[in-house]
CSV table of C-alpha atoms in Angstrom, one decimal:
chain,number,residue,atom,x,y,z
S,4,TRP,CA,88.2,122.6,108.8
S,5,HIS,CA,85.1,120.0,107.7
S,6,SER,CA,82.2,117.9,108.2
S,7,CYS,CA,80.8,114.6,107.1
S,8,GLY,CA,77.5,114.2,105.1
S,9,ALA,CA,75.3,114.6,108.5
S,10,SER,CA,77.1,117.9,109.2
S,11,VAL,CA,78.5,116.1,112.1
S,12,GLN,CA,82.6,116.9,112.6
S,13,LEU,CA,85.0,114.0,112.7
S,14,PHE,CA,87.2,113.7,115.8
S,15,VAL,CA,90.9,112.6,116.0
S,16,ALA,CA,92.7,111.6,119.2
S,17,ILE,CA,95.8,114.1,119.6
S,18,ILE,CA,98.6,113.5,122.4
S,19,LEU,CA,100.0,116.6,123.1
S,20,ILE,CA,103.1,116.9,125.4
S,21,ASP,CA,104.6,120.7,125.9
S,22,GLY,CA,107.6,122.0,127.8
S,23,GLU,CA,105.3,122.9,130.8
S,24,SER,CA,103.0,119.8,131.3
S,25,LEU,CA,102.1,116.6,129.8
S,26,PHE,CA,98.3,115.5,128.8
S,27,GLU,CA,96.2,114.3,126.0
S,28,PHE,CA,93.3,115.8,124.8
S,29,LEU,CA,90.5,115.2,121.7
S,30,CYS,CA,90.5,117.3,118.8
S,31,PHE,CA,87.3,117.5,117.5
S,32,ALA,CA,88.3,118.7,114.2
S,33,THR,CA,89.0,116.9,111.1
S,34,ILE,CA,92.8,116.4,111.5
S,35,VAL,CA,92.6,113.1,109.5
S,36,VAL,CA,95.2,112.3,107.4
S,37,ILE,CA,98.7,111.8,108.8
S,38,ASN,CA,99.5,109.0,106.8
S,39,ARG,CA,98.2,105.8,104.5
S,40,ASN,CA,96.5,104.6,107.7
S,41,LEU,CA,95.2,101.1,107.1
S,42,PRO,CA,92.7,99.7,109.6
S,43,PRO,CA,95.3,97.6,110.9
S,44,ARG,CA,97.7,100.4,111.3
S,45,PRO,CA,96.4,101.9,113.9
S,46,SER,CA,96.2,99.0,116.3
S,47,THR,CA,100.0,98.8,115.7
S,48,ILE,CA,100.4,102.7,116.0
S,49,ILE,CA,98.0,103.1,119.1
S,50,PHE,CA,100.2,100.5,120.8
S,51,HIS,CA,103.2,102.1,119.9
S,52,LEU,CA,102.3,105.9,120.9
S,53,SER,CA,100.6,104.5,124.2
S,54,SER,CA,104.1,102.9,125.5
S,55,ILE,CA,105.9,106.1,124.5
S,56,ALA,CA,104.0,109.0,125.5
S,57,PRO,CA,103.9,108.5,129.4
S,58,TYR,CA,108.1,108.6,129.2
S,59,PHE,CA,108.2,111.9,127.3
S,60,PHE,CA,109.4,114.7,129.7
S,61,VAL,CA,109.9,117.7,127.6
S,62,HIS,CA,112.8,120.0,128.8
S,63,HIS,CA,111.7,123.3,129.3
S,64,SER,CA,114.3,125.3,128.4
S,65,HIS,CA,113.7,124.2,124.8
S,66,ARG,CA,110.0,125.4,124.9
S,67,ALA,CA,109.4,122.3,122.2
S,68,SER,CA,106.4,119.8,121.6
S,69,VAL,CA,105.7,116.7,121.2
S,70,VAL,CA,102.6,116.0,118.6
S,71,ALA,CA,101.5,112.8,118.4
S,72,CYS,CA,98.4,111.3,116.1
S,73,PRO,CA,97.4,107.6,116.9
S,74,CYS,CA,94.8,107.5,114.3
S,75,VAL,CA,93.8,110.1,111.3
S,76,ASN,CA,92.0,108.6,108.8
S,77,THR,CA,89.4,107.8,111.0
S,78,PRO,CA,86.7,107.1,107.5
S,79,GLY,CA,89.2,104.8,106.6
S,80,TYR,CA,89.9,103.0,110.2
S,81,THR,CA,86.4,102.4,110.8
S,82,SER,CA,85.7,101.3,107.6
S,83,PHE,CA,88.7,98.6,107.3
S,84,SER,CA,90.1,100.1,103.8
S,85,ARG,CA,93.3,102.1,103.4
S,86,HIS,CA,91.4,104.8,101.5
S,87,TYR,CA,89.5,107.6,102.5
S,88,ARG,CA,85.6,107.7,101.7
S,89,ASP,CA,86.4,108.4,97.8
S,90,GLY,CA,88.0,105.5,97.4
S,91,VAL,CA,91.5,107.4,97.0
S,92,ASP,CA,94.7,106.3,99.0
S,93,LEU,CA,95.8,109.8,100.8
S,94,ASN,CA,99.5,109.1,101.0
S,95,ARG,CA,99.5,109.7,97.4
S,96,THR,CA,97.5,112.8,97.3
S,97,PHE,CA,99.7,115.4,99.1
S,98,PRO,CA,99.7,118.5,99.2
S,99,GLY,CA,96.0,118.2,98.3
S,100,LYS,CA,93.6,121.1,97.1
S,101,GLU,CA,91.7,123.5,99.2
S,102,ASP,CA,88.8,123.6,96.6
S,103,GLY,CA,89.4,119.9,95.7
S,104,THR,CA,88.0,116.7,95.8
S,105,GLN,CA,87.1,115.2,99.4
S,106,SER,CA,90.8,113.5,100.1
S,107,GLN,CA,92.5,116.3,98.2
S,108,VAL,CA,90.9,119.0,100.8
S,109,PHE,CA,91.5,116.7,104.1
S,110,CYS,CA,95.5,116.4,102.4
S,111,HIS,CA,95.4,120.2,102.0
S,112,ASN,CA,94.0,120.7,105.7
S,113,ILE,CA,96.1,118.4,107.5
S,114,LEU,CA,99.3,120.0,105.6
S,115,GLN,CA,98.7,123.5,106.2
S,116,LYS,CA,96.7,123.5,109.6
S,117,LEU,CA,99.2,120.8,111.0
S,118,ILE,CA,102.2,119.5,109.5
S,119,ARG,CA,103.6,122.7,108.0
S,120,HIS,CA,104.3,123.7,111.9
S,121,PHE,CA,106.5,120.9,112.7
S,122,ASN,CA,110.2,121.3,112.6
S,123,TYR,CA,110.8,116.9,112.6
S,124,HIS,CA,108.1,114.1,111.8
S,125,LEU,CA,108.4,110.7,112.3
S,126,ASP,CA,106.0,108.6,110.0
S,127,LEU,CA,104.6,105.6,111.5
S,128,HIS,CA,103.5,102.9,109.3
S,129,THR,CA,102.9,99.0,108.8
S,130,ALA,CA,102.7,97.2,105.2
S,131,SER,CA,99.1,96.8,103.9
S,132,PHE,CA,97.1,94.1,103.9
S,133,GLY,CA,98.6,91.1,102.0
S,134,ARG,CA,102.0,91.9,102.6
S,135,ILE,CA,104.8,91.7,105.4
S,136,ASN,CA,107.7,94.0,106.4
S,137,SER,CA,110.8,94.2,108.0
S,138,TYR,CA,111.6,96.9,110.6
S,139,TYR,CA,112.9,99.7,108.5
S,140,VAL,CA,113.1,103.2,108.0
S,141,ARG,CA,112.7,105.1,104.4
S,142,ALA,CA,114.9,108.1,104.5
S,143,ASP,CA,117.1,110.9,102.7
S,144,MET,CA,120.5,109.5,103.7
S,145,ASN,CA,122.0,112.4,101.9
S,146,ASP,CA,120.7,114.7,104.9
S,147,PRO,CA,123.0,114.6,107.6
S,148,GLU,CA,120.2,115.3,110.0
S,149,VAL,CA,117.6,113.2,108.7
S,150,ALA,CA,120.7,110.2,108.5
S,151,GLU,CA,121.6,110.4,112.3
S,152,MET,CA,117.8,110.2,113.2
S,153,THR,CA,117.6,107.3,111.2
S,154,TRP,CA,120.5,105.5,112.3
S,155,LEU,CA,119.0,106.4,116.0
S,156,CYS,CA,116.0,104.1,114.9
S,157,ASN,CA,118.3,101.2,114.9
S,158,PRO,CA,116.5,99.3,111.7
S,159,GLN,CA,116.8,96.2,110.2
S,160,ILE,CA,117.4,97.9,106.9
S,161,ILE,CA,117.4,101.4,105.8
S,162,LEU,CA,116.3,102.5,102.3
S,163,HIS,CA,117.8,105.7,101.1
S,164,ASN,CA,114.8,107.3,99.2
S,165,SER,CA,113.4,110.8,98.8
S,166,GLY,CA,109.7,110.1,99.0
S,167,GLN,CA,107.9,110.8,95.9
S,168,ASP,CA,105.6,113.1,94.6
S,169,GLY,CA,102.0,112.8,96.8
S,170,THR,CA,103.5,111.3,100.1
S,171,LEU,CA,103.3,112.9,103.0
S,172,ARG,CA,106.9,113.0,103.8
S,173,GLY,CA,107.3,114.1,100.3
S,174,CYS,CA,105.3,117.4,101.2
S,175,ALA,CA,106.9,117.7,104.9
S,176,THR,CA,110.7,117.5,103.3
S,177,ALA,CA,109.9,120.2,100.6
S,178,LEU,CA,108.6,122.6,103.4
S,179,GLY,CA,112.3,121.9,105.0
S,180,ILE,CA,110.9,119.9,107.8
S,181,LYS,CA,113.1,116.7,108.7
S,182,CYS,CA,111.0,113.9,107.7
S,183,LEU,CA,111.5,110.0,107.7
S,184,THR,CA,109.2,107.0,107.5
S,185,ILE,CA,109.3,103.9,110.1
S,186,GLU,CA,107.8,100.8,109.1
S,187,ILE,CA,107.1,98.7,111.9
S,188,GLY,CA,106.6,95.4,110.4
S,189,ASN,CA,103.0,93.4,109.6
S,190,PRO,CA,99.6,94.9,109.5
S,191,GLN,CA,96.7,93.5,111.7
S,192,SER,CA,99.1,92.4,114.2
S,193,VAL,CA,101.1,94.1,117.2
S,194,GLN,CA,104.7,92.9,117.0
S,195,THR,CA,106.2,93.6,120.1
S,196,ARG,CA,109.7,93.3,119.5
S,197,PHE,CA,109.3,95.8,116.7
S,198,VAL,CA,107.3,98.1,118.8
S,199,SER,CA,109.9,97.8,121.6
S,200,TRP,CA,112.8,98.8,118.9
S,201,THR,CA,110.7,101.9,117.4
S,202,TYR,CA,109.9,103.1,121.0
S,203,ALA,CA,113.7,103.1,121.9
S,204,GLY,CA,114.4,105.0,118.5
S,205,CYS,CA,112.0,107.5,119.0
S,206,ARG,CA,113.5,107.9,122.4
S,207,ARG,CA,116.9,108.3,121.2
S,208,ILE,CA,116.3,111.0,118.3
S,209,LEU,CA,114.4,113.3,121.3
S,210,ASP,CA,117.6,112.7,123.1
S,211,HIS,CA,119.5,113.8,120.2
S,212,LEU,CA,117.3,116.8,119.7
S,213,GLY,CA,117.6,117.8,123.4
S,214,MET,CA,114.3,116.8,124.3
S,215,TYR,CA,114.4,114.1,126.3
S,216,SER,CA,117.3,113.0,128.2
S,217,LEU,CA,118.3,109.2,128.2
S,218,SER,CA,120.7,109.7,131.4
S,219,ARG,CA,118.3,107.3,133.7
S,220,SER,CA,117.2,105.1,131.0
S,221,THR,CA,118.5,101.5,130.3
S,222,ILE,CA,118.3,102.9,126.5
S,223,THR,CA,121.8,103.3,125.2
S,224,PRO,CA,122.4,107.0,123.8
S,225,GLN,CA,123.7,105.1,120.4
S,226,PRO,CA,122.1,102.4,118.8
S,227,PRO,CA,124.0,99.2,119.3
S,228,ASN,CA,123.4,97.4,115.8
S,229,ARG,CA,124.6,99.8,113.4
S,230,ALA,CA,127.3,97.8,111.8
S,231,ASN,CA,124.5,94.9,111.0
S,232,VAL,CA,121.8,97.5,109.6
S,233,ALA,CA,121.6,96.8,106.0
S,234,LEU,CA,122.0,100.1,104.1
S,235,CYS,CA,120.3,100.0,100.7
S,236,ARG,CA,121.2,102.8,98.1
S,237,GLY,CA,117.3,102.2,96.5
S,238,GLY,CA,114.7,99.3,95.9
S,239,TYR,CA,112.4,98.0,93.7
S,240,TRP,CA,109.5,95.5,93.9
S,241,MET,CA,109.2,92.7,91.8
S,242,TYR,CA,105.8,91.2,90.2
S,243,THR,CA,104.0,88.6,88.7
S,244,LYS,CA,103.8,87.9,85.1
S,245,HIS,CA,100.6,85.0,85.6
S,246,GLY,CA,98.1,85.0,88.1
S,247,GLY,CA,97.3,82.1,90.2
S,248,VAL,CA,98.6,80.6,93.7
S,249,LEU,CA,102.0,82.2,95.1
S,250,GLU,CA,104.4,80.9,97.1
S,251,VAL,CA,107.5,83.6,98.3
S,252,PHE,CA,110.4,81.9,99.9
S,253,PRO,CA,112.7,84.6,101.6
S,254,ASN,CA,111.8,85.8,104.7
S,255,VAL,CA,112.0,89.4,105.5
S,256,ASN,CA,115.4,90.8,106.5
S,257,SER,CA,117.0,87.7,104.9
S,258,TYR,CA,119.7,88.1,101.8
S,259,VAL,CA,118.9,86.9,98.2
S,260,ARG,CA,121.7,86.1,95.7
S,261,GLU,CA,121.6,86.7,92.3
S,262,GLY,CA,120.0,83.7,90.3
S,263,GLU,CA,118.2,82.2,93.4
S,264,LEU,CA,114.5,80.9,93.7
S,265,ILE,CA,112.3,83.4,95.4
S,266,ALA,CA,108.9,82.8,94.3
S,267,ARG,CA,106.6,79.9,92.4
S,268,VAL,CA,103.1,80.6,90.8
S,269,LYS,CA,101.0,77.5,90.3
S,270,ASN,CA,97.4,77.6,88.7
S,271,ILE,CA,94.5,76.2,90.6
S,272,PHE,CA,95.4,72.5,89.4
S,273,GLY,CA,98.7,72.7,91.2
S,274,ASN,CA,101.1,73.2,87.7
S,275,VAL,CA,104.0,75.6,88.2
S,276,VAL,CA,103.0,78.6,85.5
S,277,GLU,CA,106.0,80.9,86.7
S,278,GLU,CA,109.1,81.1,88.7
S,279,VAL,CA,110.4,84.4,90.0
S,280,TYR,CA,114.3,84.5,90.5
S,281,ALA,CA,116.6,87.1,91.7
S,282,PRO,CA,117.8,89.5,89.6
S,283,VAL,CA,121.6,90.7,89.0
S,284,GLY,CA,123.2,91.3,92.2
S,285,GLY,CA,120.9,90.2,94.7
S,286,GLY,CA,119.9,92.2,97.7
S,287,VAL,CA,118.0,92.4,100.9
S,288,THR,CA,114.3,91.3,101.5
S,289,VAL,CA,112.6,94.7,102.7
S,290,GLY,CA,109.2,93.1,102.4
S,291,ARG,CA,107.0,90.5,100.5
S,292,SER,CA,103.8,89.0,99.7
S,293,SER,CA,101.8,86.9,102.3
S,294,ASN,CA,98.7,86.8,100.0
S,295,PRO,CA,98.4,83.4,98.4
S,296,VAL,CA,96.1,84.6,95.5
S,297,ALA,CA,97.7,86.3,93.1
S,298,TYR,CA,96.7,88.1,89.7
S,299,THR,CA,98.9,88.9,86.8
S,300,GLY,CA,101.2,92.3,87.9
S,301,ASP,CA,100.8,91.7,91.9
S,302,ARG,CA,103.8,92.2,94.4
S,303,VAL,CA,106.0,89.4,95.1
S,304,ILE,CA,109.0,90.7,97.0
S,305,HIS,CA,110.6,94.1,97.9
S,306,ILE,CA,114.2,94.1,97.2
S,307,GLY,CA,116.9,96.7,98.5
S,308,ILE,CA,120.1,97.2,96.9
S,309,VAL,CA,122.7,96.8,99.7
S,310,HIS,CA,124.9,100.3,99.3
S,311,ASP,CA,128.9,99.6,99.7
S,312,ARG,CA,129.7,101.8,102.7
S,313,SER,CA,133.2,102.7,101.4
S,314,LEU,CA,131.3,104.7,98.5
S,315,PRO,CA,129.1,108.0,98.9
S,316,LEU,CA,125.4,107.1,98.4
S,317,PRO,CA,124.0,108.4,95.0
S,318,GLU,CA,121.2,111.0,95.1
S,319,ALA,CA,118.3,109.9,96.4
S,320,GLY,CA,115.9,108.6,94.1
S,321,GLY,CA,111.9,108.3,94.6
S,322,GLU,CA,110.0,105.2,96.2
S,323,ASN,CA,109.0,102.3,94.4
S,324,TYR,CA,105.7,101.1,95.6
């Protein structure tokens, strides 16, 4: 599709498992932008995919395939940046443009030459630099099929939203693809517990789709923890009003009560310049900042608004980053 300034094509590893065989191959083309793809992400995702792939055996009668892309933003990966080489966040650039900027052309190609051929899409992420995440899923829970796939992942938290303009999930959903985003914890680390949970969730989804049987597996077809999953009807980030040294107190996947002190900002001399309290209604900690150096307007904590399951979910809103 595209080449770099030296007229050399980029390559991306793609794992393909089809109804007749199991094999891996390298595609020497610019398939480069499945997600935001921070440098720490591929270390988590590659470990995850290498754990999963050997166990995929697709039922022949379904003539289905599983396509796994461990790392697609190779320029970002090799330069230790979440952005593409033109400084743009790819997961805010979809659907891209055929004749646009570098990042727009890449997003256009990945959407038109790869993603649009899918029926289902699992977008694997981790947190960005300076933040940590729970094991959670972002999905439109008013779509019955997406909702079932989400519950099969058995996450700690479900964040009900529709995606937003510019994201791969939003564009894939608009094309009729059943899509959800799985957040597998922290950057720059492989959290084996979260990886194993994601592995089990992916296998449950394949079993649900009739592509892979769990009949000989120790993984239960239905997740064991549904009653304890925090289903959130929405979520939001809180931001600092002053710069300084930031300390955030709640752990991820912990509940905060209304009025609870959740963060404190001090100046370089140790004087408190700001205290952050949980807003009305409280909620559950989806993610939070782990970087003590904060500027005015930096992220503090990502709070999910817990839904009362006796009530219907509202229409899915856009994501709050």
